[in-house]
Tab-separated table of C-alpha atoms in Angstrom:
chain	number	residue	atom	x	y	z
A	601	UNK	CA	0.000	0.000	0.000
A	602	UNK	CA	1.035	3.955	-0.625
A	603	UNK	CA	2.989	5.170	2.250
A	604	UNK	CA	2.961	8.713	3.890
A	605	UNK	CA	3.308	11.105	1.392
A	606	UNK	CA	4.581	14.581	1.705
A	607	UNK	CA	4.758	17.277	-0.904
A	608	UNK	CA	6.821	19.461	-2.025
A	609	UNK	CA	10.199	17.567	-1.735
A	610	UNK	CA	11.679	20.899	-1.738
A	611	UNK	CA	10.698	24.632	-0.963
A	612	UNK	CA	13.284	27.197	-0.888
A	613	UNK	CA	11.755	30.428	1.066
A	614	UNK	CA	12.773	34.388	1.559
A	615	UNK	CA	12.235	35.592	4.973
A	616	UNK	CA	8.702	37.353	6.111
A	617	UNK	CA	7.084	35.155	3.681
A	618	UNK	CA	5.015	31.916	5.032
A	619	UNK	CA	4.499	28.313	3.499
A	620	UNK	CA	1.868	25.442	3.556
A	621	UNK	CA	3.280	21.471	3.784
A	622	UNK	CA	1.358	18.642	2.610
A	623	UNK	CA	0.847	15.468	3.836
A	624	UNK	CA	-1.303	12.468	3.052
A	625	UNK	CA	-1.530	9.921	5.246
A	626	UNK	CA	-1.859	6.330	4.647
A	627	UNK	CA	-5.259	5.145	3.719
A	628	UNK	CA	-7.164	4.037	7.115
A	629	UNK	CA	-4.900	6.336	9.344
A	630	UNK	CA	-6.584	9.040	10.909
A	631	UNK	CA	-4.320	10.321	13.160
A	632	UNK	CA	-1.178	12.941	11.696
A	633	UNK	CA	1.828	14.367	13.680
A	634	UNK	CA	4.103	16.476	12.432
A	635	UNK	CA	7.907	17.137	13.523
A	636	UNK	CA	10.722	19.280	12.475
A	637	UNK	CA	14.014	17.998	11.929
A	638	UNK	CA	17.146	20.242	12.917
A	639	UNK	CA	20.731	19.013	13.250
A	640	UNK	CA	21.409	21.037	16.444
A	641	UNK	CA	17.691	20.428	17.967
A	642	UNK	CA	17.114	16.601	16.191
A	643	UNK	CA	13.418	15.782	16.117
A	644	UNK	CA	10.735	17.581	18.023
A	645	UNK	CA	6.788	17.307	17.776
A	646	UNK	CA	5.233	20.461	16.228
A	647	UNK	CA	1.402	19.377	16.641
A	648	UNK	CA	-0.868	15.576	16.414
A	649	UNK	CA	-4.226	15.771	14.364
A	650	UNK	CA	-7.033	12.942	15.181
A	651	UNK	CA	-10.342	13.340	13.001
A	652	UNK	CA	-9.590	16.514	12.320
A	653	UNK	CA	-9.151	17.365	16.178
A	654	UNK	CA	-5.860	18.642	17.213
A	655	UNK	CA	-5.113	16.324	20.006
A	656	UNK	CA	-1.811	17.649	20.865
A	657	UNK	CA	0.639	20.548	20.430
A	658	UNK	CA	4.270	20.864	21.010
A	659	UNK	CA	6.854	24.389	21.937
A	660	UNK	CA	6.541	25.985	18.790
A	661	UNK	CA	5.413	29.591	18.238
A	662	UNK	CA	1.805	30.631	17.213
A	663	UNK	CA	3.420	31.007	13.822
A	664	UNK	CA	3.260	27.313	13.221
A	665	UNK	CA	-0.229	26.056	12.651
A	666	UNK	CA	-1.613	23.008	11.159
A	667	UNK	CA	-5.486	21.374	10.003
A	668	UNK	CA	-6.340	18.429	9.285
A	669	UNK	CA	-9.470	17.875	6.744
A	670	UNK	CA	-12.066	15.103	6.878
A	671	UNK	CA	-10.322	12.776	4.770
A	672	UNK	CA	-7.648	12.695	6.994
A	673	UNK	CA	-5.143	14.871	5.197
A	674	UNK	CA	-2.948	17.206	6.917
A	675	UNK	CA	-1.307	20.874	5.914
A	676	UNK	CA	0.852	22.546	7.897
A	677	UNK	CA	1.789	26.613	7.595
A	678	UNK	CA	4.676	28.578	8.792
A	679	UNK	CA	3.981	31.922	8.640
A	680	UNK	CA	6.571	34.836	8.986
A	681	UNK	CA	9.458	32.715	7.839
A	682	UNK	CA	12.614	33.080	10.161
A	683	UNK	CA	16.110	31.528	8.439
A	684	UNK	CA	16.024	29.467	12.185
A	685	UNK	CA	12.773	27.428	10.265
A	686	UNK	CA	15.295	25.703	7.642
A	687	UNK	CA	14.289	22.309	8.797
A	688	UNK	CA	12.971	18.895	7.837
A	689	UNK	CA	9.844	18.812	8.237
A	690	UNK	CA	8.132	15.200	8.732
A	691	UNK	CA	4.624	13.824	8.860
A	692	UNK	CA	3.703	10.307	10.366
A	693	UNK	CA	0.940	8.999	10.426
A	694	UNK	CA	-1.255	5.916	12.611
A	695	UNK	CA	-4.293	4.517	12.582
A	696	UNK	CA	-5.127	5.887	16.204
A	697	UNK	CA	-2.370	7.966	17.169
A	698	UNK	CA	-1.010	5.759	20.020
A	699	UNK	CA	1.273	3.508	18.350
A	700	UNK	CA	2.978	2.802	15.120
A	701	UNK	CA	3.637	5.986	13.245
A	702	UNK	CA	4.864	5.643	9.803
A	703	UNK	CA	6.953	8.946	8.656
A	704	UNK	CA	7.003	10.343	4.789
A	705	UNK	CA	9.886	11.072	3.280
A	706	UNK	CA	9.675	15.204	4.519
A	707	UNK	CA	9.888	18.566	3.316
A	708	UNK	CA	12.937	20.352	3.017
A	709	UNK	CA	12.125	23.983	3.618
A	710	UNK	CA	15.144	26.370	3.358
A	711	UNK	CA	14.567	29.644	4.343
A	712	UNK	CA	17.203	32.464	3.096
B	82	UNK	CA	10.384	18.222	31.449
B	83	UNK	CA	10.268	15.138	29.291
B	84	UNK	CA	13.680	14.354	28.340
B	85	UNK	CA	14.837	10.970	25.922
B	86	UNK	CA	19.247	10.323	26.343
B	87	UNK	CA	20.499	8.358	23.599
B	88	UNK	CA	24.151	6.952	23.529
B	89	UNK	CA	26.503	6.879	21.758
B	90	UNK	CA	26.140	9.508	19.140
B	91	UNK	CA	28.540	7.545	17.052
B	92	UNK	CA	29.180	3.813	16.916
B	93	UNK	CA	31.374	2.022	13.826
B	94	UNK	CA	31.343	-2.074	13.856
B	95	UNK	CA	32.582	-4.402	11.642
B	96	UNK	CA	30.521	-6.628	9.586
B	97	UNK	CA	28.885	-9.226	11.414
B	98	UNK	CA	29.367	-8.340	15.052
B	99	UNK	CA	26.568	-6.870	17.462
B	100	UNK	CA	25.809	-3.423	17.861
B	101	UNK	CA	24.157	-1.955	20.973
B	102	UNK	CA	21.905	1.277	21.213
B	103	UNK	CA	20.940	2.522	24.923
B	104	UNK	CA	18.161	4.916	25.763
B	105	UNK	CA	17.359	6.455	29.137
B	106	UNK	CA	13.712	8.293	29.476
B	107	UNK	CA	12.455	10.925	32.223
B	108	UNK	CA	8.816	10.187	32.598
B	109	UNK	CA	8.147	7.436	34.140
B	110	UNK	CA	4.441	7.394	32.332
B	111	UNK	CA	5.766	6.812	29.560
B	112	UNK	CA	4.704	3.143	28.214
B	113	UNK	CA	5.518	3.014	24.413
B	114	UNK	CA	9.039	2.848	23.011
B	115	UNK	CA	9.629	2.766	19.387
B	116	UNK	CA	12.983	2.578	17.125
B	117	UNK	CA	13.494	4.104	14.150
B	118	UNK	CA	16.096	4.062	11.436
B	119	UNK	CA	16.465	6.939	9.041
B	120	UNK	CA	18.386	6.649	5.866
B	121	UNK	CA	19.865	9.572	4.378
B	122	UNK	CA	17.200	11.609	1.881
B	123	UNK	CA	14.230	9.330	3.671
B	124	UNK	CA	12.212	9.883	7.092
B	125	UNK	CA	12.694	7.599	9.775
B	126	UNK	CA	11.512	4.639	9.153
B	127	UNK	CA	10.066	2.176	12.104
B	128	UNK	CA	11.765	-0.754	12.796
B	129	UNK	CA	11.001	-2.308	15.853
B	130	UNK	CA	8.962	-1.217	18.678
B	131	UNK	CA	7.741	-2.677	22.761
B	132	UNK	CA	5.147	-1.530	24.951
B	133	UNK	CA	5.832	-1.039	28.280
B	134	UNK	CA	3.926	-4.296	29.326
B	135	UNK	CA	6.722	-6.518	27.903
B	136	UNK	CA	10.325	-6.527	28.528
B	137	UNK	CA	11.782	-7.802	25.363
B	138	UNK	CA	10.735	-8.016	21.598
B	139	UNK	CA	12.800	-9.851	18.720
B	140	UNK	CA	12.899	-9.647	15.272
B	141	UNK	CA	15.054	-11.580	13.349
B	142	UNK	CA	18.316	-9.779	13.700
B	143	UNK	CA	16.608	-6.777	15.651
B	144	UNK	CA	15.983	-7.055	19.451
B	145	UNK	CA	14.699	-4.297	21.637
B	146	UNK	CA	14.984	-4.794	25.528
B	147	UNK	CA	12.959	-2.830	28.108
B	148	UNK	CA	13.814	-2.165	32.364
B	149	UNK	CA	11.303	0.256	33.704
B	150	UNK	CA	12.287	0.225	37.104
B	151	UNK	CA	15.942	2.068	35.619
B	152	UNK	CA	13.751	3.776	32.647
B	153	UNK	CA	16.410	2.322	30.061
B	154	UNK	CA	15.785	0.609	26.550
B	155	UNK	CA	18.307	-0.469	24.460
B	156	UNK	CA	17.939	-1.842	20.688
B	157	UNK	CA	20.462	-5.126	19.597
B	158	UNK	CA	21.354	-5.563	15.888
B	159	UNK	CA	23.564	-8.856	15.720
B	160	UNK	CA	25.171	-10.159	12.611
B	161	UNK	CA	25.164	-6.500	11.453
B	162	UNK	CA	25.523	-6.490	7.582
B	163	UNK	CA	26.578	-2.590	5.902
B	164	UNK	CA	22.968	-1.882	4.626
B	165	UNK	CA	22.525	-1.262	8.208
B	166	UNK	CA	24.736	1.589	8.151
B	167	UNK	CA	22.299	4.470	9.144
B	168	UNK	CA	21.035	6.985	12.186
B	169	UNK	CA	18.960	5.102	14.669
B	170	UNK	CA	16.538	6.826	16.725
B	171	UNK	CA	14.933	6.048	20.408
B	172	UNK	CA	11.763	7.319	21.226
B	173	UNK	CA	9.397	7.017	24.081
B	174	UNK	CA	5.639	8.418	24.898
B	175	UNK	CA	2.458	7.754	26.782
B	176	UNK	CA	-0.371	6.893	24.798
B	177	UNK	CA	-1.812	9.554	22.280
B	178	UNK	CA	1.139	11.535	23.365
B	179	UNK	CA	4.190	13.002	21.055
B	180	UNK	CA	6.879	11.190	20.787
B	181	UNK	CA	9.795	12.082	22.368
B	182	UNK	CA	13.030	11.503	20.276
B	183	UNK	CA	16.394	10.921	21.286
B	184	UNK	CA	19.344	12.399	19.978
B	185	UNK	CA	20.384	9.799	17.658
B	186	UNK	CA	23.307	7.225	16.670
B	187	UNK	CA	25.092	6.693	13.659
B	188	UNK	CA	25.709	3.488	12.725
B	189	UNK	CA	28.892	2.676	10.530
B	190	UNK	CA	29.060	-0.764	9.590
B	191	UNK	CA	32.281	-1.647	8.034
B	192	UNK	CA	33.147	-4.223	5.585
């Protein structure tokens, strides 16, 4: 079956501007999570979508944001791009949200 | 707060022997401890993974093994082969909770 996908692959961004991820989960998961990848911070949870619920929410600013619609696909949006939000950005997705995430391949989002 | 040590950061093995990951986690709620394996250009991928009811999984050449009184996992890859060469990943949470990743190890398997 199609794993987690994630699009773009790629985004280069300017600074003050803002950006919307993708990510579809696979079919029959309806819970989404999304983490940013950073060499000097590794992974950390951004926010966890359930049925279109946000369930969870990690230490990002209000600047991060994320929705999840009723087929279970997720965006995520960065607004006010800061050159410190170069990251990966990954989605994984579960059936329930408890156990058993599968991650896409991510989003590199360079910011200059 | 929640807090997930990893160690080592770097560990190089020849072909065949046994490589050992250890993990230490803060909160002692936490009851689900996966391991992941990312690949350069990919996201981590899942490879094994224990609940906090059982203290040891196996599979195949993958074993994870689990003390909660000491809050310490640690993930065994014997007869390691150099497509295992990668950066392995501990995590821990409590049900519907984030994950909470550790720093990583990279894994150099040598020929």
């Amino acid at each position: 079956k199609a794993g987690v996908t994630q699009t773009p692959r790629y985004l280069i961004k300017t600074r003050g501007q803002q950006v919307t991820l993708s990510c579809s989960p696979i079919s029959g998961h309806r819970s989404v999570s999304w983490y940013q990848q950073t060499p000097g911070q590794g992974l950390q949870f951004l926010f966890e979508y359930f049925s279109e619920t946000q369930r969870n929410k990690g230490n990002f600013p209000g600047r991060f944001s994320g929705r999840q619609f009723s087929n279970s696909r997720s965006e995520m949006n960065v607004s006010t791009l800061e050159l410190g939000d170069s990251a990966l950005y990954l989605c994984a997705s579960s059936v329930t949200g408890d156990y058993g995430y599968t991650f896409g391949s991510g989003t590199r989002l360079t910011v200059v | 707060g929640e807090n997930v040590e990893q160690h080592p950061s770097t560990l190089s093995v020849q072909e065949g022997d046994s490589a050992v990951i250890k993990c230490t986690y803060s909160d002692s709620a936490s009851n689900y401890f996966p391991w992941y394996k990312q690949e350069l250009g990919k996201g981590p991928q899942l490879i094994i993974d224990i609940r906090s009811n059982v203290g040891e999984k196996k599979d195949q050449r993958i074993a994870v093994t689990l003390n909660k009184t000491a809050k310490h996992f640690s993930l065994h890859i014997t007869e390691t082969q150099p497509e295992d060469s990668a950066v392995y990943f501990c995590a821990a949470s409590y049900d519907t909770d984030k994950l909470i990743f550790g720093t990583g190890t990279r894994l150099q398997v040598f020929p």
